[in-house]
mmCIF file of C-alpha atoms in Angstrom:
data_model
loop_
_atom_site.group_PDB
_atom_site.id
_atom_site.type_symbol
_atom_site.label_atom_id
_atom_site.label_comp_id
_atom_site.label_asym_id
_atom_site.label_seq_id
_atom_site.Cartn_x
_atom_site.Cartn_y
_atom_site.Cartn_z
ATOM 1 C CA UNK A 1 -129.536 37.665 69.679
ATOM 2 C CA UNK A 2 -130.911 37.036 66.185
ATOM 3 C CA UNK A 3 -127.763 35.076 65.330
ATOM 4 C CA UNK A 4 -128.770 32.568 67.955
ATOM 5 C CA UNK A 5 -131.913 31.776 65.883
ATOM 6 C CA UNK A 6 -129.796 31.505 62.700
ATOM 7 C CA UNK A 7 -127.405 29.084 64.312
ATOM 8 C CA UNK A 8 -130.230 27.058 65.833
ATOM 9 C CA UNK A 9 -132.076 26.806 62.495
ATOM 10 C CA UNK A 10 -129.001 25.563 60.604
ATOM 11 C CA UNK A 11 -127.938 23.219 63.394
ATOM 12 C CA UNK A 12 -131.471 21.763 63.638
ATOM 13 C CA UNK A 13 -131.763 21.186 59.885
ATOM 14 C CA UNK A 14 -128.360 19.510 59.591
ATOM 15 C CA UNK A 15 -129.082 17.395 62.683
ATOM 16 C CA UNK A 16 -132.393 16.176 61.156
ATOM 17 C CA UNK A 17 -130.721 15.435 57.789
ATOM 18 C CA UNK A 18 -127.734 13.673 59.360
ATOM 19 C CA UNK A 19 -129.925 11.624 61.672
ATOM 20 C CA UNK A 20 -132.067 10.561 58.718
ATOM 21 C CA UNK A 21 -128.992 9.638 56.639
ATOM 22 C CA UNK A 22 -127.722 7.578 59.602
ATOM 23 C CA UNK A 23 -131.061 5.811 59.957
ATOM 24 C CA UNK A 24 -131.069 4.963 56.192
ATOM 25 C CA UNK A 25 -127.578 3.484 56.371
ATOM 26 C CA UNK A 26 -128.442 1.496 59.546
ATOM 27 C CA UNK A 27 -131.684 0.083 58.056
ATOM 28 C CA UNK A 28 -129.909 -0.855 54.847
ATOM 29 C CA UNK A 29 -127.149 -2.673 56.667
ATOM 30 C CA UNK A 30 -129.612 -4.501 58.904
ATOM 31 C CA UNK A 31 -131.611 -5.719 55.908
ATOM 32 C CA UNK A 32 -128.443 -6.810 54.031
ATOM 33 C CA UNK A 33 -127.347 -8.790 57.045
ATOM 34 C CA UNK A 34 -130.759 -10.429 57.502
ATOM 35 C CA UNK A 35 -130.755 -11.367 53.848
ATOM 36 C CA UNK A 36 -127.259 -12.782 54.068
ATOM 37 C CA UNK A 37 -128.132 -14.792 57.209
ATOM 38 C CA UNK A 38 -131.251 -16.193 55.508
ATOM 39 C CA UNK A 39 -129.386 -17.082 52.383
ATOM 40 C CA UNK A 40 -126.631 -18.652 54.472
ATOM 41 C CA UNK A 41 -129.186 -20.753 56.391
ATOM 42 C CA UNK A 42 -130.910 -21.865 53.183
ATOM 43 C CA UNK A 43 -127.583 -22.901 51.626
ATOM 44 C CA UNK A 44 -126.650 -24.810 54.756
ATOM 45 C CA UNK A 45 -130.026 -26.602 54.864
ATOM 46 C CA UNK A 46 -129.882 -27.481 51.158
ATOM 47 C CA UNK A 47 -126.386 -28.888 51.591
ATOM 48 C CA UNK A 48 -127.660 -30.943 54.516
ATOM 49 C CA UNK A 49 -130.647 -32.302 52.499
ATOM 50 C CA UNK A 50 -128.411 -33.151 49.534
ATOM 51 C CA UNK A 51 -125.966 -34.919 51.827
ATOM 52 C CA UNK A 52 -128.818 -37.101 53.200
ATOM 53 C CA UNK A 53 -130.328 -37.987 49.829
ATOM 54 C CA UNK A 54 -127.018 -38.772 48.063
ATOM 55 C CA UNK A 55 -125.709 -41.317 50.537
ATOM 56 C CA UNK A 56 -128.736 -42.277 52.532
ATOM 57 C CA UNK A 57 -126.866 -40.975 55.612
ATOM 58 C CA UNK A 58 -126.438 -37.610 57.096
ATOM 59 C CA UNK A 59 -123.256 -36.053 55.712
ATOM 60 C CA UNK A 60 -120.736 -34.988 58.335
ATOM 61 C CA UNK B 1 -119.773 9.522 43.739
ATOM 62 C CA UNK B 2 -123.295 10.797 44.298
ATOM 63 C CA UNK B 3 -122.525 11.489 47.972
ATOM 64 C CA UNK B 4 -119.291 13.339 47.116
ATOM 65 C CA UNK B 5 -121.107 15.509 44.511
ATOM 66 C CA UNK B 6 -123.811 16.227 47.039
ATOM 67 C CA UNK B 7 -121.321 17.241 49.778
ATOM 68 C CA UNK B 8 -119.417 19.487 47.301
ATOM 69 C CA UNK B 9 -122.687 21.164 46.342
ATOM 70 C CA UNK B 10 -123.653 21.580 49.982
ATOM 71 C CA UNK B 11 -120.347 23.261 50.826
ATOM 72 C CA UNK B 12 -120.605 25.605 47.815
ATOM 73 C CA UNK B 13 -124.185 26.474 48.881
ATOM 74 C CA UNK B 14 -122.979 27.167 52.494
ATOM 75 C CA UNK B 15 -120.176 29.384 51.157
ATOM 76 C CA UNK B 16 -122.617 31.410 49.086
ATOM 77 C CA UNK B 17 -125.107 31.658 51.983
ATOM 78 C CA UNK B 18 -122.616 32.944 54.527
ATOM 79 C CA UNK B 19 -119.942 34.713 52.399
ATOM 80 C CA UNK B 20 -121.493 35.788 49.121
ATOM 81 C CA UNK B 21 -125.127 36.658 49.716
ATOM 82 C CA UNK B 22 -125.548 40.229 50.973
ATOM 83 C CA UNK B 23 -127.085 40.904 54.367
ATOM 84 C CA UNK B 24 -130.773 41.813 54.174
ATOM 85 C CA UNK B 25 -131.484 45.381 55.324
ATOM 86 C CA UNK B 26 -134.404 45.021 57.702
ATOM 87 C CA UNK B 27 -133.975 41.488 59.118
ATOM 88 C CA UNK B 28 -130.185 41.308 59.231
ATOM 89 C CA UNK B 29 -128.307 38.026 59.625
ATOM 90 C CA UNK B 30 -131.366 35.964 60.607
ATOM 91 C CA UNK B 31 -132.762 36.366 57.075
ATOM 92 C CA UNK B 32 -130.180 33.761 55.977
ATOM 93 C CA UNK B 33 -132.568 31.121 57.331
ATOM 94 C CA UNK B 34 -134.472 31.889 54.066
ATOM 95 C CA UNK B 35 -131.830 29.912 52.124
ATOM 96 C CA UNK B 36 -132.694 26.645 53.893
ATOM 97 C CA UNK B 37 -136.352 27.306 54.671
ATOM 98 C CA UNK B 38 -137.497 28.003 51.102
ATOM 99 C CA UNK B 39 -135.491 25.220 49.405
ATOM 100 C CA UNK B 40 -136.713 22.722 52.021
ATOM 101 C CA UNK B 41 -140.276 23.739 51.226
ATOM 102 C CA UNK B 42 -139.797 23.431 47.451
ATOM 103 C CA UNK B 43 -138.166 20.020 47.978
ATOM 104 C CA UNK B 44 -141.110 18.879 50.096
ATOM 105 C CA UNK B 45 -143.490 19.979 47.314
ATOM 106 C CA UNK B 46 -141.407 17.968 44.827
ATOM 107 C CA UNK B 47 -141.499 14.936 47.136
ATOM 108 C CA UNK B 48 -145.257 15.126 47.425
ATOM 109 C CA UNK B 49 -145.531 15.511 43.619
ATOM 110 C CA UNK B 50 -143.497 12.339 43.137
ATOM 111 C CA UNK B 51 -145.633 10.631 45.780
ATOM 112 C CA UNK B 52 -148.747 11.683 43.906
ATOM 113 C CA UNK B 53 -147.530 10.566 40.455
ATOM 114 C CA UNK B 54 -146.190 7.257 41.818
ATOM 115 C CA UNK B 55 -149.468 6.609 43.708
ATOM 116 C CA UNK B 56 -151.552 7.190 40.499
ATOM 117 C CA UNK B 57 -149.238 4.886 38.578
ATOM 118 C CA UNK B 58 -149.465 2.224 41.314
ATOM 119 C CA UNK B 59 -153.296 2.278 41.319
ATOM 120 C CA UNK B 60 -153.393 2.249 37.558
ATOM 121 C CA UNK B 61 -150.702 -0.350 36.737
ATOM 122 C CA UNK B 62 -150.116 -2.003 40.091
ATOM 123 C CA UNK B 63 -146.398 -1.284 39.547
ATOM 124 C CA UNK B 64 -144.369 -2.326 42.617
ATOM 125 C CA UNK B 65 -141.604 0.040 41.522
ATOM 126 C CA UNK B 66 -144.115 2.969 41.568
ATOM 127 C CA UNK B 67 -145.191 1.851 45.011
ATOM 128 C CA UNK B 68 -141.603 1.907 46.202
ATOM 129 C CA UNK B 69 -141.122 5.429 44.743
ATOM 130 C CA UNK B 70 -144.301 6.664 46.486
ATOM 131 C CA UNK B 71 -143.220 5.219 49.816
ATOM 132 C CA UNK B 72 -139.654 6.627 49.499
ATOM 133 C CA UNK B 73 -140.879 10.063 48.427
ATOM 134 C CA UNK B 74 -143.347 10.076 51.351
ATOM 135 C CA UNK B 75 -140.666 9.385 53.866
ATOM 136 C CA UNK B 76 -138.044 11.762 52.421
ATOM 137 C CA UNK B 77 -140.706 14.442 51.908
ATOM 138 C CA UNK B 78 -141.692 14.189 55.536
ATOM 139 C CA UNK B 79 -138.062 14.925 56.495
ATOM 140 C CA UNK B 80 -137.959 18.032 54.333
ATOM 141 C CA UNK B 81 -141.367 19.272 55.450
ATOM 142 C CA UNK B 82 -140.167 18.838 59.051
ATOM 143 C CA UNK B 83 -137.198 21.093 58.188
ATOM 144 C CA UNK B 84 -139.662 23.710 56.942
ATOM 145 C CA UNK B 85 -141.650 23.569 60.193
ATOM 146 C CA UNK B 86 -138.488 23.803 62.264
ATOM 147 C CA UNK B 87 -136.870 26.674 60.462
ATOM 148 C CA UNK B 88 -140.142 28.695 60.025
ATOM 149 C CA UNK B 89 -140.770 29.336 63.752
ATOM 150 C CA UNK B 90 -137.038 29.977 64.302
ATOM 151 C CA UNK B 91 -137.209 32.683 61.660
ATOM 152 C CA UNK B 92 -140.635 33.994 62.759
ATOM 153 C CA UNK B 93 -139.731 34.573 66.411
ATOM 154 C CA UNK B 94 -137.050 37.271 65.895
ATOM 155 C CA UNK B 95 -138.830 38.824 62.921
ATOM 156 C CA UNK B 96 -142.572 38.710 63.857
ATOM 157 C CA UNK B 97 -142.129 38.346 67.601
ATOM 158 C CA UNK B 98 -144.146 35.105 67.623
ATOM 159 C CA UNK B 99 -143.205 31.501 67.031
ATOM 160 C CA UNK B 100 -146.384 30.566 65.206
ATOM 161 C CA UNK B 101 -149.698 31.837 63.977
ATOM 162 C CA UNK B 102 -152.540 29.943 62.314
ATOM 163 C CA UNK B 103 -152.505 31.920 59.041
ATOM 164 C CA UNK B 104 -153.294 30.183 55.699
ATOM 165 C CA UNK B 105 -149.705 29.483 54.687
ATOM 166 C CA UNK B 106 -148.544 28.117 58.035
ATOM 167 C CA UNK B 107 -151.745 26.091 58.608
ATOM 168 C CA UNK B 108 -151.724 24.529 55.095
ATOM 169 C CA UNK B 109 -148.017 23.632 55.498
ATOM 170 C CA UNK B 110 -148.797 22.046 58.869
ATOM 171 C CA UNK B 111 -151.597 20.044 57.140
ATOM 172 C CA UNK B 112 -149.087 18.911 54.509
ATOM 173 C CA UNK B 113 -146.825 17.650 57.264
ATOM 174 C CA UNK B 114 -149.784 15.804 58.862
ATOM 175 C CA UNK B 115 -150.566 14.294 55.457
ATOM 176 C CA UNK B 116 -147.050 12.925 55.150
ATOM 177 C CA UNK B 117 -147.492 11.383 58.609
ATOM 178 C CA UNK B 118 -150.881 9.960 57.692
ATOM 179 C CA UNK B 119 -149.409 8.401 54.569
ATOM 180 C CA UNK B 120 -146.553 6.796 56.489
ATOM 181 C CA UNK B 121 -148.881 5.644 59.256
ATOM 182 C CA UNK B 122 -151.160 3.866 56.789
ATOM 183 C CA UNK B 123 -148.135 2.125 55.346
ATOM 184 C CA UNK B 124 -146.980 1.023 58.815
ATOM 185 C CA UNK B 125 -150.199 -0.017 60.444
ATOM 186 C CA UNK B 126 -152.064 -1.860 57.724
ATOM 187 C CA UNK B 127 -150.727 -5.401 57.920
ATOM 188 C CA UNK B 128 -151.494 -6.665 54.451
ATOM 189 C CA UNK B 129 -148.822 -5.061 52.226
ATOM 190 C CA UNK B 130 -151.002 -4.904 49.090
ATOM 191 C CA UNK B 131 -153.811 -3.308 51.042
ATOM 192 C CA UNK B 132 -151.469 -0.890 52.683
ATOM 193 C CA UNK B 133 -150.130 0.185 49.288
ATOM 194 C CA UNK B 134 -153.603 0.756 47.928
ATOM 195 C CA UNK B 135 -154.865 2.711 50.927
ATOM 196 C CA UNK B 136 -151.646 4.751 51.100
ATOM 197 C CA UNK B 137 -151.922 5.554 47.409
ATOM 198 C CA UNK B 138 -155.463 6.878 47.961
ATOM 199 C CA UNK B 139 -154.309 9.012 50.913
ATOM 200 C CA UNK B 140 -151.381 10.267 48.809
ATOM 201 C CA UNK B 141 -153.625 11.244 45.872
ATOM 202 C CA UNK B 142 -156.342 12.935 47.964
ATOM 203 C CA UNK B 143 -153.701 14.723 50.047
ATOM 204 C CA UNK B 144 -152.086 16.230 46.942
ATOM 205 C CA UNK B 145 -154.931 18.776 46.948
ATOM 206 C CA UNK B 146 -153.060 20.542 49.748
ATOM 207 C CA UNK B 147 -149.906 21.237 47.753
ATOM 208 C CA UNK B 148 -151.361 23.942 45.448
ATOM 209 C CA UNK B 149 -153.189 25.360 48.466
ATOM 210 C CA UNK B 150 -149.887 25.764 50.311
ATOM 211 C CA UNK B 151 -148.285 27.304 47.286
ATOM 212 C CA UNK B 152 -151.110 29.686 46.461
ATOM 213 C CA UNK B 153 -152.169 30.509 50.024
ATOM 214 C CA UNK B 154 -149.996 33.676 50.156
ATOM 215 C CA UNK B 155 -151.466 34.798 46.832
ATOM 216 C CA UNK B 156 -155.097 33.999 47.656
ATOM 217 C CA UNK B 157 -155.303 35.291 51.244
ATOM 218 C CA UNK B 158 -153.814 37.996 53.399
ATOM 219 C CA UNK B 159 -151.321 36.220 55.639
ATOM 220 C CA UNK B 160 -148.744 36.987 58.277
ATOM 221 C CA UNK B 161 -146.341 35.029 56.093
ATOM 222 C CA UNK B 162 -144.625 37.382 53.582
ATOM 223 C CA UNK B 163 -145.746 37.610 49.946
ATOM 224 C CA UNK B 164 -143.712 35.538 47.423
ATOM 225 C CA UNK B 165 -140.353 36.910 46.262
ATOM 226 C CA UNK B 166 -140.076 34.413 43.394
ATOM 227 C CA UNK B 167 -142.915 34.505 40.841
ATOM 228 C CA UNK B 168 -144.875 36.970 42.953
ATOM 229 C CA UNK B 169 -145.698 39.467 40.246
ATOM 230 C CA UNK B 170 -144.949 43.189 40.252
ATOM 231 C CA UNK B 171 -143.192 44.632 43.244
ATOM 232 C CA UNK B 172 -141.692 41.271 44.207
ATOM 233 C CA UNK B 173 -138.163 40.115 43.475
ATOM 234 C CA UNK B 174 -134.775 39.288 44.861
ATOM 235 C CA UNK B 175 -131.342 40.782 44.617
ATOM 236 C CA UNK B 176 -129.431 38.802 41.903
ATOM 237 C CA UNK B 177 -126.846 37.608 44.444
ATOM 238 C CA UNK B 178 -129.641 36.411 46.764
ATOM 239 C CA UNK B 179 -131.435 34.753 43.896
ATOM 240 C CA UNK B 180 -128.271 32.886 42.816
ATOM 241 C CA UNK B 181 -127.645 31.756 46.380
ATOM 242 C CA UNK B 182 -131.244 30.579 46.805
ATOM 243 C CA UNK B 183 -131.111 28.432 43.610
ATOM 244 C CA UNK B 184 -127.678 26.992 44.506
ATOM 245 C CA UNK B 185 -129.016 26.125 47.971
ATOM 246 C CA UNK B 186 -132.039 24.471 46.334
ATOM 247 C CA UNK B 187 -129.649 22.537 44.142
ATOM 248 C CA UNK B 188 -127.923 21.274 47.300
ATOM 249 C CA UNK B 189 -131.290 20.252 48.762
ATOM 250 C CA UNK B 190 -132.228 18.463 45.498
ATOM 251 C CA UNK B 191 -128.904 16.532 45.596
ATOM 252 C CA UNK B 192 -129.670 15.520 49.187
ATOM 253 C CA UNK B 193 -133.202 14.595 48.203
ATOM 254 C CA UNK B 194 -132.078 12.360 45.310
ATOM 255 C CA UNK B 195 -129.422 10.794 47.516
ATOM 256 C CA UNK B 196 -131.954 9.961 50.253
ATOM 257 C CA UNK B 197 -134.462 8.780 47.667
ATOM 258 C CA UNK B 198 -131.953 6.394 46.128
ATOM 259 C CA UNK B 199 -130.988 4.964 49.509
ATOM 260 C CA UNK B 200 -134.594 4.568 50.501
ATOM 261 C CA UNK B 201 -135.422 2.788 47.247
ATOM 262 C CA UNK B 202 -132.574 0.399 47.876
ATOM 263 C CA UNK B 203 -134.023 -0.302 51.352
ATOM 264 C CA UNK B 204 -137.433 -1.012 49.703
ATOM 265 C CA UNK B 205 -135.789 -3.408 47.234
ATOM 266 C CA UNK B 206 -133.922 -5.193 50.022
ATOM 267 C CA UNK B 207 -137.082 -5.497 52.140
ATOM 268 C CA UNK B 208 -138.955 -7.019 49.205
ATOM 269 C CA UNK B 209 -136.061 -9.462 48.489
ATOM 270 C CA UNK B 210 -136.089 -10.466 52.145
ATOM 271 C CA UNK B 211 -139.853 -10.988 52.167
ATOM 272 C CA UNK B 212 -139.673 -13.103 49.028
ATOM 273 C CA UNK B 213 -136.802 -15.136 50.468
ATOM 274 C CA UNK B 214 -138.706 -15.774 53.676
ATOM 275 C CA UNK B 215 -141.810 -16.788 51.724
ATOM 276 C CA UNK B 216 -139.780 -19.102 49.534
ATOM 277 C CA UNK B 217 -138.201 -20.643 52.638
ATOM 278 C CA UNK B 218 -141.620 -21.076 54.281
ATOM 279 C CA UNK B 219 -142.836 -22.978 51.178
ATOM 280 C CA UNK B 220 -139.864 -25.337 51.086
ATOM 281 C CA UNK B 221 -140.585 -28.844 52.349
ATOM 282 C CA UNK B 222 -139.091 -29.590 55.682
ATOM 283 C CA UNK B 223 -136.004 -31.867 55.575
ATOM 284 C CA UNK B 224 -137.079 -35.489 55.142
ATOM 285 C CA UNK B 225 -140.584 -34.570 53.994
ATOM 286 C CA UNK B 226 -141.517 -35.580 50.398
#
């Protein structure tokens, strides 16, 4: 009977800690991806602008 | 490497808790909740202490790094304080016959948990980031008053919660094997705490980088505009 409480306590604590670890990893990955996307977009736009100013035409 | 060291420490702690530490005479097996309940509480205190110091530093120096530390410690501290409030009632029910009572120790710990929530809510709901940091720092500093109250409550008042077994004066104390197990378990919790704190600081750094990149992008002239 008392072992049930012991098991519940340990299971609950590890569940909370694992869920938190998972949420940290997920948030970190999402931010990294957003940053990569943003940097990718900026690079693409800059390349586009440079293409226009160098030749007077839009680069293909 | 940090994660591997943490996991090794956790497994050593679990081995000591379930194989090495002797069974307590009156409570039996359920007393082993002690080895996660107490270290989680000490870790939550440490988190709030870091939150407090970092908040003071932020208000004094306007250091963004200090602000990141305060935010990270607040979030991780909330997790460990939640562990205390989960394991406490699960230990209380078989031993006291009740899940909860509003005695000084339990109530002040619950207030600490609410303070962590208040701190995180201020950070989430105030839209201006600089204003959120200042307000949160003020909440963090004022709330720190509760930490010594939680710690001293079982010394100052008669409570349902047992008297301290570490640093409790005459008549208190722990079996050496139990003491060793407790401190190894706390070591495991500290490893987890520092691992979470590092990951959370990395998230704060990434979020700031993203915000700066978005701002820089918004300030760039549109293509074709001089």
